[in-house]
XYZ file of C-alpha atoms in Angstrom:
393
model
C -40.859 7.183 7.223
C -39.732 6.466 10.879
C -42.688 4.188 11.526
C -42.125 2.447 8.205
C -38.460 1.975 9.261
C -39.811 0.387 12.453
C -41.941 -2.084 10.544
C -38.960 -3.013 8.483
C -36.858 -3.693 11.464
C -39.713 -5.673 13.150
C -40.165 -7.734 9.797
C -36.387 -8.426 9.690
C -36.587 -9.929 13.127
C -39.561 -12.006 12.331
C -37.964 -13.300 8.987
C -34.952 -14.357 11.038
C -37.215 -16.286 13.414
C -39.206 -17.644 10.542
C -36.004 -19.037 9.052
C -35.105 -20.675 12.449
C -38.394 -22.022 12.873
C -38.532 -23.650 9.255
C -35.106 -25.117 9.984
C -36.557 -26.672 13.098
C -39.415 -28.185 11.127
C -42.023 -26.474 13.296
C -45.578 -26.464 11.976
C -46.352 -23.393 9.918
C -49.308 -22.426 11.915
C -46.924 -21.580 14.769
C -45.657 -18.657 12.778
C -48.949 -16.716 12.694
C -49.056 -15.626 16.415
C -45.378 -15.177 16.329
C -45.642 -12.496 13.649
C -48.968 -10.921 15.086
C -47.116 -10.515 18.460
C -43.507 -9.408 17.335
C -44.521 -6.874 14.639
C -46.561 -4.656 17.005
C -43.863 -4.805 19.674
C -41.188 -3.765 17.055
C -43.293 -0.811 15.948
C -44.083 0.540 19.296
C -40.443 0.142 20.444
C -38.952 1.859 17.396
C -41.449 4.567 16.823
C -40.378 7.268 19.013
C -42.022 9.921 17.320
C -45.711 9.904 16.041
C -45.976 9.332 12.258
C -47.784 12.621 11.837
C -45.040 14.570 13.388
C -45.157 17.266 16.165
C -48.393 19.066 15.228
C -47.881 21.597 18.062
C -45.431 23.241 15.731
C -48.164 24.407 13.571
C -50.880 24.766 16.012
C -49.066 27.023 18.663
C -49.435 30.483 17.218
C -47.743 32.186 20.047
C -44.115 31.184 18.952
C -41.688 31.288 15.983
C -39.783 28.031 15.734
C -36.535 27.335 13.876
C -35.296 23.725 13.306
C -32.019 22.811 11.745
C -33.268 20.140 9.422
C -30.005 20.039 7.410
C -26.736 21.991 8.277
C -24.205 20.285 5.875
C -22.338 20.820 2.670
C -22.302 18.910 -0.763
C -19.648 16.656 0.897
C -21.432 13.485 2.222
C -21.586 13.529 6.041
C -23.338 10.725 8.117
C -24.296 13.366 10.822
C -25.594 16.160 8.474
C -28.054 16.460 5.739
C -27.415 19.105 3.091
C -29.192 22.375 3.729
C -32.752 22.697 4.913
C -34.052 25.061 7.566
C -37.649 24.381 9.016
C -39.566 27.469 10.265
C -42.964 27.493 11.979
C -45.051 30.520 12.477
C -48.693 31.608 12.203
C -49.780 27.962 11.483
C -47.568 27.744 8.558
C -44.670 25.250 8.049
C -41.937 27.061 5.822
C -38.936 25.075 4.524
C -36.003 27.025 3.318
C -33.937 24.747 0.766
C -34.339 21.038 0.261
C -30.770 19.575 0.032
C -30.138 15.894 -0.155
C -31.122 14.079 3.160
C -33.512 16.824 4.248
C -36.602 14.648 3.420
C -35.250 11.776 5.624
C -34.323 14.186 8.401
C -37.922 15.620 8.515
C -39.097 12.164 9.214
C -36.395 11.437 11.791
C -36.932 14.753 13.506
C -40.643 14.325 13.660
C -41.583 17.239 11.425
C -45.293 17.336 10.478
C -44.627 16.688 6.923
C -48.341 16.585 5.923
C -48.561 20.381 7.103
C -45.859 21.670 4.957
C -47.174 24.720 3.209
C -44.223 26.721 1.629
C -40.558 25.890 0.295
C -38.328 28.798 -0.278
C -35.123 28.308 -2.394
C -31.954 30.477 -1.767
C -30.440 29.277 -5.089
C -30.289 26.190 -7.261
C -27.126 24.361 -6.400
C -27.692 20.715 -6.172
C -27.081 20.709 -2.333
C -30.059 23.146 -1.915
C -32.627 21.526 -4.158
C -31.630 17.855 -4.409
C -34.427 16.471 -2.122
C -37.226 18.516 -3.323
C -38.973 15.643 -5.198
C -38.861 13.627 -2.038
C -40.145 16.495 0.199
C -42.950 17.191 -2.351
C -43.933 13.457 -2.443
C -43.544 12.662 1.220
C -45.522 15.578 2.305
C -48.243 14.500 0.036
C -48.155 10.826 1.194
C -48.384 12.001 4.823
C -51.584 13.920 4.323
C -50.721 17.339 2.629
C -54.099 18.348 0.946
C -53.227 21.935 0.287
C -51.094 23.156 -2.569
C -47.363 23.313 -1.826
C -46.310 26.936 -2.601
C -42.744 27.310 -3.841
C -40.918 30.575 -3.854
C -37.482 31.528 -5.407
C -35.621 33.720 -7.784
C -35.510 33.236 -11.571
C -35.109 29.557 -12.415
C -37.739 28.383 -10.079
C -40.201 27.362 -12.627
C -37.675 25.235 -14.410
C -36.370 23.574 -11.100
C -39.834 22.928 -9.799
C -41.386 22.022 -13.048
C -38.489 19.489 -13.692
C -39.026 17.756 -10.466
C -42.783 17.584 -10.914
C -42.251 16.029 -14.343
C -39.689 13.507 -13.051
C -42.119 12.528 -10.043
C -45.281 12.571 -12.169
C -45.225 8.783 -12.837
C -44.852 8.195 -9.119
C -47.840 10.148 -8.484
C -49.857 8.240 -10.978
C -48.772 4.907 -9.598
C -49.569 5.859 -5.905
C -53.030 7.212 -6.817
C -53.752 4.067 -8.873
C -52.648 1.774 -6.063
C -54.161 3.494 -3.040
C -57.092 5.101 -4.753
C -57.780 8.741 -5.527
C -59.844 8.962 -2.309
C -56.855 8.168 -0.236
C -54.305 9.951 -2.429
C -56.144 13.061 -3.937
C -54.038 14.722 -6.611
C -55.850 18.069 -6.959
C -53.178 19.797 -5.103
C -50.211 17.516 -5.835
C -48.710 19.951 -8.373
C -46.807 22.867 -6.495
C -47.547 26.520 -7.266
C -44.531 28.638 -8.259
C -43.926 32.248 -6.993
C -40.779 33.123 -9.138
C -39.548 36.619 -8.453
C -37.014 38.900 -9.972
C -34.206 40.506 -7.993
C -33.616 44.149 -8.149
C -30.611 44.792 -10.510
C -30.455 41.048 -11.266
C -28.492 41.513 -14.435
C -25.690 43.413 -12.625
C -22.613 41.958 -10.959
C -22.671 42.408 -7.325
C -19.826 43.586 -4.776
C -19.970 42.874 -1.084
C -20.566 46.584 -0.219
C -23.433 46.960 -2.485
C -26.770 47.636 -0.955
C -29.244 44.689 -1.045
C -32.559 45.915 0.277
C -35.284 43.639 1.569
C -38.238 43.134 -0.507
C -41.589 41.241 0.313
C -41.972 37.655 -1.035
C -44.948 36.374 1.173
C -47.092 37.608 4.000
C -50.045 36.204 5.990
C -51.223 38.395 8.841
C -48.393 39.014 11.156
C -46.111 36.643 9.386
C -43.901 38.220 6.680
C -40.999 36.712 4.428
C -38.705 39.044 2.880
C -35.681 38.315 0.496
C -32.477 40.099 -0.295
C -29.954 39.499 -2.911
C -26.892 37.345 -1.957
C -23.376 37.342 -3.562
C -22.667 33.750 -4.636
C -21.465 34.496 -8.207
C -21.203 32.913 -10.722
C -24.493 31.668 -9.191
C -26.946 34.357 -10.325
C -29.521 34.824 -8.878
C -29.033 33.836 -5.233
C -30.835 35.216 -2.162
C -31.188 35.161 1.447
C -34.441 35.457 3.476
C -35.794 37.118 6.715
C -38.875 35.794 8.462
C -40.636 38.113 10.797
C -43.570 37.173 13.243
C -44.975 39.242 16.118
C -41.827 40.876 16.965
C -39.537 37.809 16.460
C -37.150 37.250 13.488
C -34.863 34.835 11.807
C -32.480 35.354 8.829
C -31.473 32.444 6.603
C -28.454 33.923 4.604
C -28.087 31.268 1.987
C -24.618 30.660 0.486
C -22.753 33.941 0.036
C -19.803 36.040 0.798
C -20.544 38.546 3.577
C -22.321 41.559 2.009
C -23.913 44.659 3.303
C -27.381 43.099 2.628
C -26.590 40.484 5.079
C -25.504 42.807 7.763
C -28.542 45.035 7.292
C -31.015 42.017 7.336
C -29.308 40.517 10.514
C -29.511 43.840 12.374
C -31.035 43.293 15.871
C -32.805 40.072 14.781
C -33.088 37.006 17.001
C -31.459 34.206 14.990
C -29.034 34.801 12.053
C -28.266 31.439 10.034
C -25.178 31.948 7.903
C -22.855 29.669 5.921
C -19.101 29.691 6.765
C -16.109 27.916 5.425
C -12.524 28.404 6.952
C -10.423 29.766 4.113
C -7.201 28.771 5.631
C -8.104 25.222 6.333
C -9.357 24.954 2.729
C -6.026 26.298 1.319
C -3.879 23.962 3.333
C -6.101 20.880 2.319
C -5.969 21.891 -1.265
C -2.280 22.294 -1.134
C -2.030 18.869 0.443
C -3.949 17.386 -2.339
C -2.055 19.170 -4.998
C 1.271 17.828 -3.518
C 0.222 14.268 -3.231
C 2.937 12.167 -4.882
C 0.977 9.351 -6.438
C 1.086 7.537 -9.692
C -1.785 8.178 -12.066
C -3.367 4.941 -11.494
C -3.806 5.925 -7.886
C -5.630 9.012 -8.735
C -2.928 11.733 -9.062
C -5.031 13.728 -11.465
C -8.164 13.422 -9.364
C -6.399 14.933 -6.327
C -5.289 17.765 -8.307
C -8.810 18.342 -9.562
C -10.276 18.223 -6.150
C -7.481 20.767 -5.015
C -8.655 23.217 -7.532
C -12.369 22.946 -6.698
C -11.604 23.345 -3.084
C -9.871 26.601 -3.831
C -12.674 27.771 -5.990
C -15.077 27.456 -2.938
C -13.265 30.390 -1.096
C -14.367 33.109 -3.346
C -18.114 32.738 -2.848
C -18.543 31.613 0.850
C -18.283 33.602 4.135
C -15.472 33.016 6.531
C -15.354 32.942 10.356
C -14.083 36.420 10.700
C -17.012 37.671 8.459
C -19.378 36.351 10.977
C -17.475 37.960 13.709
C -17.643 41.218 12.020
C -21.359 40.881 11.413
C -21.884 40.185 15.020
C -20.029 43.316 15.926
C -21.950 45.468 13.462
C -25.483 44.000 13.452
C -25.740 42.697 16.877
C -28.186 39.758 16.363
C -28.916 37.680 19.631
C -27.809 34.476 18.095
C -25.539 33.473 15.169
C -25.590 30.045 13.729
C -22.925 28.989 11.326
C -23.968 26.214 8.932
C -22.560 24.738 5.694
C -19.366 24.629 7.767
C -15.977 23.501 6.327
C -14.388 21.867 8.329
C -17.421 20.541 9.989
C -17.230 20.557 14.044
C -17.470 16.781 14.191
C -15.194 16.177 17.071
C -13.880 17.822 20.132
C -10.562 18.959 18.449
C -12.456 20.477 15.592
C -14.911 22.247 17.914
C -12.086 23.747 19.912
C -10.469 24.941 16.770
C -13.637 26.578 15.402
C -14.402 28.092 18.854
C -11.212 29.977 18.666
C -12.189 31.475 15.354
C -15.918 32.175 16.023
C -17.095 32.106 19.542
C -14.217 33.627 21.411
C -13.914 36.739 19.321
C -17.727 37.400 19.484
C -17.644 36.932 23.233
C -15.026 39.581 23.433
C -17.104 42.275 21.634
C -18.061 45.335 23.653
C -21.486 46.601 24.212
C -24.393 45.660 26.329
C -26.059 43.308 23.826
C -24.240 40.123 23.675
C -24.311 37.970 20.694
C -24.122 34.222 21.160
C -22.912 31.820 18.646
C -23.756 28.045 18.482
C -22.453 25.711 15.677
C -25.453 24.494 13.800
C -26.310 20.785 14.136
C -29.006 18.843 12.563
C -31.923 18.484 14.986
C -31.017 21.713 16.912
C -34.015 23.935 17.426
C -34.831 27.344 18.813
C -38.258 28.390 20.231
C -38.853 32.169 20.089
C -42.147 33.022 22.083
C -43.786 36.048 20.520
C -43.592 39.384 22.161
C -40.509 38.348 24.032
C -36.632 38.251 23.796
C -36.335 34.663 25.069
C -34.759 32.111 23.090
C -35.298 28.453 24.018
C -33.085 25.623 22.684
C -34.368 22.203 22.314
C -33.756 19.073 20.062
C -35.636 17.186 17.523
């Protein structure tokens, strides 16, 4: 959509000049060359990324690439979309979760949307599924001809089927407008690989084993899932992606579990949610003690206070990630879904105290690095290597 945004910017400029020209009673034929000159200039200036995205992400088979397409939370943040992690390997574009804002970030980051092949869901909270309709539609609009394969635990068919039903009229309109030749619909409807978790009907504790099981494979590429602990959200999972000796774990939303530690053991990149319990508690207490009259929202502050405290019992904390780094020794830990979000130098300094410094003090030859997840951050993992290259999209 970036190129379309550029067109809109250009047209806005032209409209302004048109208004000035009309006020000056200039002859209307003057406007045609003005428009034909300014619109292309505007598009070229504002389209910094090709409309098809970076195709090398899917054509280079000698690397595994991870892009932070969304690292935020359900709370609106101008700098972060909700959760979405793009992974490229073996010619495939795998997207893990499609939270609100992810579709727009795919465009802004120059992701090759038409090459999207798979969507994997960790669970079905709104901040992990909210943009699926846009992801499905924009990947189709920008050239996806293959069936979009979706994967997730029980509930997938209901979620994906619901989005497909809601977006069905849009598909019909676009096909009628642009013709079926330009907008073929044979593969518009996603396929659904709904899998069942081992012991899915049982409550889980953080110490229970959560073995990996296969979800998808293609040649050297393998995607495995493991059960996460996000109750009362059942089922919930994390994923491990392996390709030619490189690996990444997307932990999903969860308290820290034995399954996470086992999955992250000696992997290259481990992406985990983390909220600071103490900060949440202080914030909730502040809201609870707000002395406001009812007409200024006193009951709403009390309501939000309760909801904040509720989040503590189903998300990991900073010290959990430090413990995982100590036990599992991944090369790189990336906290996302962070509360508070590291949006300014003071907050980054505070969070560094709780995350990075304890990890840097861990004994042992293999050092685990930590980087706070940010939208657009990317990591390139060349195959048959231990190198991790950081870049931005």
